[in-house]
XYZ file of N, CA, C and O in Angstrom:
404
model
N 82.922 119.414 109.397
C 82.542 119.679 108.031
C 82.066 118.368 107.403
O 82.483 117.256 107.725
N 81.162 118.623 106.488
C 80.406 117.503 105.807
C 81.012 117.415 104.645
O 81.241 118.474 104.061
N 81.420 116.149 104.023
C 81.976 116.135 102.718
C 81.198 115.286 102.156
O 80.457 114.622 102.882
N 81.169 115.054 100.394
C 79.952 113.851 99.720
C 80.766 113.434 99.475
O 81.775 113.908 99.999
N 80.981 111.989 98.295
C 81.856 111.443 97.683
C 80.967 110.922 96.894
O 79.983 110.294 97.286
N 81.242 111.137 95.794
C 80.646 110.698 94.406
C 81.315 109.923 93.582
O 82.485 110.217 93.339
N 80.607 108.565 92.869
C 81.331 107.511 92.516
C 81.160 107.581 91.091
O 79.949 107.725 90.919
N 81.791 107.552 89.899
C 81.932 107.497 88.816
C 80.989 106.704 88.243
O 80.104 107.128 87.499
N 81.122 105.722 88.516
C 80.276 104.503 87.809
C 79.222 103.917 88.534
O 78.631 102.973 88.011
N 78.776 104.440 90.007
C 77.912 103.751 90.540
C 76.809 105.282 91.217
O 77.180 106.440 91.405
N 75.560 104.726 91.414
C 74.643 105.963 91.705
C 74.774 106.556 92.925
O 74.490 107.725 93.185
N 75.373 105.426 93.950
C 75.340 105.898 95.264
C 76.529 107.173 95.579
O 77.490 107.587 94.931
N 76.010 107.495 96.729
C 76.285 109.022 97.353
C 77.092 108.245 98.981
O 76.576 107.593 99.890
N 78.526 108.705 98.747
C 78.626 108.881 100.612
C 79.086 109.774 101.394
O 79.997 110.536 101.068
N 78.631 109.781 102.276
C 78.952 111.165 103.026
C 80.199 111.065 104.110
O 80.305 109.929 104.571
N 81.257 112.109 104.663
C 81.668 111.797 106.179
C 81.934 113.017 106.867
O 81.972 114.117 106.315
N 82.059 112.873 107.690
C 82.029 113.956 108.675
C 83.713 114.149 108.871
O 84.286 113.059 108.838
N 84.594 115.278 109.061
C 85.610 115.513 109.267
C 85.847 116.751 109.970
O 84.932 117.575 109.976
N 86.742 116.969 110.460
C 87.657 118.661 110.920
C 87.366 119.743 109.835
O 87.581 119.359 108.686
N 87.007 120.765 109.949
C 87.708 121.691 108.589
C 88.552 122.114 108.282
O 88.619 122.668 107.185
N 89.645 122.037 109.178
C 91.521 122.152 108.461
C 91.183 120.865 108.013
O 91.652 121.495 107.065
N 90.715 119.206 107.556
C 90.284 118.759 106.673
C 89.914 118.513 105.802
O 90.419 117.821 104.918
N 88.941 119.020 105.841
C 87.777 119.590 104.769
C 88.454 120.709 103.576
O 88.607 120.652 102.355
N 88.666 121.424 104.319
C 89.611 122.900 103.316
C 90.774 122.362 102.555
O 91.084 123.080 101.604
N 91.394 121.450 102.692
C 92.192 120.954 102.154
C 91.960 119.293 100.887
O 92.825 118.827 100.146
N 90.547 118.807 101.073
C 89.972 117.474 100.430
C 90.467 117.211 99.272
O 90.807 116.038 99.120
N 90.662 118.097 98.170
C 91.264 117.817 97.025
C 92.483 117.637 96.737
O 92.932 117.090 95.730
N 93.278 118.277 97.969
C 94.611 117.551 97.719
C 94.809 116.835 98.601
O 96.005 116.545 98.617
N 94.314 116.410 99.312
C 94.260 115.221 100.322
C 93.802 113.851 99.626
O 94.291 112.723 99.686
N 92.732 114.334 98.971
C 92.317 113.365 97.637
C 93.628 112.948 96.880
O 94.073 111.847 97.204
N 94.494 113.828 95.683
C 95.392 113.703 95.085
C 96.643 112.630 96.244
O 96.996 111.471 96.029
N 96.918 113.221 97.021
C 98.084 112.380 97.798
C 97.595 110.700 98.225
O 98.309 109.700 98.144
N 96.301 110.769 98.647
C 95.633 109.312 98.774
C 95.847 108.714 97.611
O 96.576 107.733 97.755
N 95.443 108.939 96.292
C 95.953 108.274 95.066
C 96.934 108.128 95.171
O 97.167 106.919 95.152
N 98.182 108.969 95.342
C 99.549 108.726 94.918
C 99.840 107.097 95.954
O 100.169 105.964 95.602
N 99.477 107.796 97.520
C 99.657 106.488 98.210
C 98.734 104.826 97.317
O 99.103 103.709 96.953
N 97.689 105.462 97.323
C 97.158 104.032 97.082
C 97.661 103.133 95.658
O 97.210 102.049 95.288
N 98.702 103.933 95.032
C 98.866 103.282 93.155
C 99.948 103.083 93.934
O 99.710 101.875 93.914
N 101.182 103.167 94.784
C 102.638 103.204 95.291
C 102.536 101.375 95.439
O 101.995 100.765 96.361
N 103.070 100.925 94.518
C 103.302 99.417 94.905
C 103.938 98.840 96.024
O 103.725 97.741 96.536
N 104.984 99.978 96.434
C 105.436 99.638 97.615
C 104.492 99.926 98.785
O 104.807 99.600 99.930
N 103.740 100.323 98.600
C 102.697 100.054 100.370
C 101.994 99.386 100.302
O 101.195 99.337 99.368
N 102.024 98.473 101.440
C 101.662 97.325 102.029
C 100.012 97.941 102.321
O 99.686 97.887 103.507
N 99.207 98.378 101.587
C 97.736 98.113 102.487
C 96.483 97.133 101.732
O 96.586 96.560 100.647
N 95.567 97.136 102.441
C 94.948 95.426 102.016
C 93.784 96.130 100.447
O 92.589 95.880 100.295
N 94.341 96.678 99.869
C 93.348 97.308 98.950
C 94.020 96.992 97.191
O 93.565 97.203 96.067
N 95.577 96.268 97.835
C 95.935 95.106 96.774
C 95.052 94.047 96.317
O 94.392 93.457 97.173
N 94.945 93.729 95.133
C 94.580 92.755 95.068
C 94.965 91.914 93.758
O 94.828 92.302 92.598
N 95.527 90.556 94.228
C 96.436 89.925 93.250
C 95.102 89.153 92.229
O 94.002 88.821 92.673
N 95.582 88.992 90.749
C 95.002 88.434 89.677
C 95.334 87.720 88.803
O 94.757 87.442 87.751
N 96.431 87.343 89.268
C 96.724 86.349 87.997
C 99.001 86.723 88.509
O 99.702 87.406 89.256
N 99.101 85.701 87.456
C 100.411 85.935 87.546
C 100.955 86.069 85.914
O 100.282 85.572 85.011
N 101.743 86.512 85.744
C 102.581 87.299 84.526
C 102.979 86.054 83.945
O 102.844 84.974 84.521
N 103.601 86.241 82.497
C 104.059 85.044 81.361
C 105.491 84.668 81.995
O 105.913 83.562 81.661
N 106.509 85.623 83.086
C 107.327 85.315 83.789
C 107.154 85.115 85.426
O 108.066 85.345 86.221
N 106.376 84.840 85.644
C 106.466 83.945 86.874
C 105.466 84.978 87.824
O 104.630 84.425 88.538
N 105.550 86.372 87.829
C 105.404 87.385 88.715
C 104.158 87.498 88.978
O 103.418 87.050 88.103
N 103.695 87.919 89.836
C 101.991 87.943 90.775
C 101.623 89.345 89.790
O 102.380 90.279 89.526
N 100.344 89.163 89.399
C 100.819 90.925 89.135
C 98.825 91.233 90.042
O 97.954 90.383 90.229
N 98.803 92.396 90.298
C 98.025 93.143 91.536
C 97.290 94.250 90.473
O 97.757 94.897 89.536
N 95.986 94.170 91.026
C 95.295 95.486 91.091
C 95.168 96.372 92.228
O 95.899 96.147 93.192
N 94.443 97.245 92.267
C 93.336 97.873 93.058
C 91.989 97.282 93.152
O 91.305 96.994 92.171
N 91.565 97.079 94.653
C 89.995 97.362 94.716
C 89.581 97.938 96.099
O 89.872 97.477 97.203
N 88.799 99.103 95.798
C 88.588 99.989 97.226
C 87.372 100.774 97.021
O 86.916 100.581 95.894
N 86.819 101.442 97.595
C 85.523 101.999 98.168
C 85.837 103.171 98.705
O 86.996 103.583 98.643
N 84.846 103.881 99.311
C 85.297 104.737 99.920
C 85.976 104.733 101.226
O 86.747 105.604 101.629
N 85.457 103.208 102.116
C 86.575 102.847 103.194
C 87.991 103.129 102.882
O 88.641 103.930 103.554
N 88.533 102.418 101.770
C 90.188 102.944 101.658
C 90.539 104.480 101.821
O 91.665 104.706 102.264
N 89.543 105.822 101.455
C 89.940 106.734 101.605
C 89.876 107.411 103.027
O 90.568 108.227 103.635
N 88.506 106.556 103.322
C 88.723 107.001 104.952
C 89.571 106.073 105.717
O 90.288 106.762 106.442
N 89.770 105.044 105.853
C 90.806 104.368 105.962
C 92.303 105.072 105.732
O 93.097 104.486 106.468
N 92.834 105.917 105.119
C 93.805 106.333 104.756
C 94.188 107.724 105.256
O 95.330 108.184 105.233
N 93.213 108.267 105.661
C 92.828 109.752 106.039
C 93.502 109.142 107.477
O 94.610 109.346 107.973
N 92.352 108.298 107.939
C 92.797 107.912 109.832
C 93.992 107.355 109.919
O 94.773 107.908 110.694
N 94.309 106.551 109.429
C 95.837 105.601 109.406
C 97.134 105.822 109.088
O 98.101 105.365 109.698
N 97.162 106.627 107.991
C 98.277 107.016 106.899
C 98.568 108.355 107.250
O 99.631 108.688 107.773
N 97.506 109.245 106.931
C 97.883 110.882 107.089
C 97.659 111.238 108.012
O 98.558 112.054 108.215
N 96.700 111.228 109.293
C 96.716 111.877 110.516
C 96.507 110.339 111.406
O 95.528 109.929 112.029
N 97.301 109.969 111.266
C 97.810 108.420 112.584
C 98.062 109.265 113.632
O 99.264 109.281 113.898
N 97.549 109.813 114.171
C 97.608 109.789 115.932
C 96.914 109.585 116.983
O 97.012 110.115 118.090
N 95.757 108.301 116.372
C 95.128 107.706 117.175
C 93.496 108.069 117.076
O 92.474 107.387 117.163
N 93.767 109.472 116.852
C 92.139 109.670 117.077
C 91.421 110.118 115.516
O 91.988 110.645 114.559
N 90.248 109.779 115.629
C 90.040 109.232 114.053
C 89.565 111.235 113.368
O 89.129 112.180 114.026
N 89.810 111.177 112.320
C 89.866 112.748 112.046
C 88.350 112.513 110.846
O 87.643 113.495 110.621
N 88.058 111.298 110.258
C 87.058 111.335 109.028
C 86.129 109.838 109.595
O 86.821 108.950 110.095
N 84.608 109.607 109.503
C 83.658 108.856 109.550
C 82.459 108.751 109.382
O 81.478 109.053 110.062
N 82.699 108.007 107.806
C 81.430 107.827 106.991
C 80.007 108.229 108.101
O 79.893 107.791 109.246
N 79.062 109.121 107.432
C 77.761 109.304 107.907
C 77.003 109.007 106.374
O 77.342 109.150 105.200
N 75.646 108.456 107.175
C 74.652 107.766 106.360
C 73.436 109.480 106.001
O 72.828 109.747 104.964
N 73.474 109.985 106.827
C 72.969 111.280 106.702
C 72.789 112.425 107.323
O 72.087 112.667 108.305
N 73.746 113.408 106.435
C 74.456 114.589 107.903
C 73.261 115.271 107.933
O 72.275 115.284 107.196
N 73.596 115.885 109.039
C 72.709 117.600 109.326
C 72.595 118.422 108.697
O 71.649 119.144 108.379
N 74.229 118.330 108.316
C 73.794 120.251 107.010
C 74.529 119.476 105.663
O 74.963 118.336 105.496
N 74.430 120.807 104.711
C 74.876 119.893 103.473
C 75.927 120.295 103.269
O 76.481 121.351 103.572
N 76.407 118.949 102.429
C 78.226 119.160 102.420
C 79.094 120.360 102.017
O 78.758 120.707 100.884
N 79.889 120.979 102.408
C 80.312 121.867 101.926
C 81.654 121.608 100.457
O 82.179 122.388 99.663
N 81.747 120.396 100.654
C 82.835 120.344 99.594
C 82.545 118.705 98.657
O 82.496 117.649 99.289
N 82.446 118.727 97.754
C 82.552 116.882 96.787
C 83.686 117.048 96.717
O 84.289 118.112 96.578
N 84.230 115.618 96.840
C 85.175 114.852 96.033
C 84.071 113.669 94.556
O 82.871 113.465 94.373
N 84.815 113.403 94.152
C 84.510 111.850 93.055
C 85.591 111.135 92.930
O 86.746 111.478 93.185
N 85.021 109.653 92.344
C 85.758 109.011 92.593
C 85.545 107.917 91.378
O 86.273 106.926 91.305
């Protein structure tokens, strides 16, 4: 299944190719990727520190792309090695489902 991903603030379009027990499920697969990616406690490289606090403390943003979500799809939610989502520059048929972002 072909999915788009549409960016809020920027014009570009990306596409990836996935499973459709995938696909059928994107929006809440979407929702749980947020929850992971705001969780201060996980360690993935999409931290990014800015400054430190009036008490001593590092304090962190976010910065990510659509790599972190495919990134997160392969690594986080279906880790068993074989990759389940990968960005395409331009599918065959048209997507059956958007996310935004």
């Amino acid at each position: 299944m072909f999915v788009k991903i549409e960016f809020e603030y920027e014009k570009d379009t990306v596409y990836f190719r996935c499973p459709a027990k995938v696909g059928r499920n994107i929006r809440q697969l979407q929702q749980d990727f947020f929850r992971w990616l705001n969780d201060r406690n996980n360690d993935h490289p999409f931290w990014v520190s800015f400054g430190v606090d009036e008490d001593g403390n590092e304090e962190f943003g976010l910065s990510y792309n659509e790599d972190a979500f495919i990134y997160w799809l392969n690594n986080v939610r279906f880790n068993k090695g074989k990759k389940v989502a990968v960005l395409i520059k331009n599918p065959k048929f048209l997507p059956k489902k958007t996310i935004s972002f």
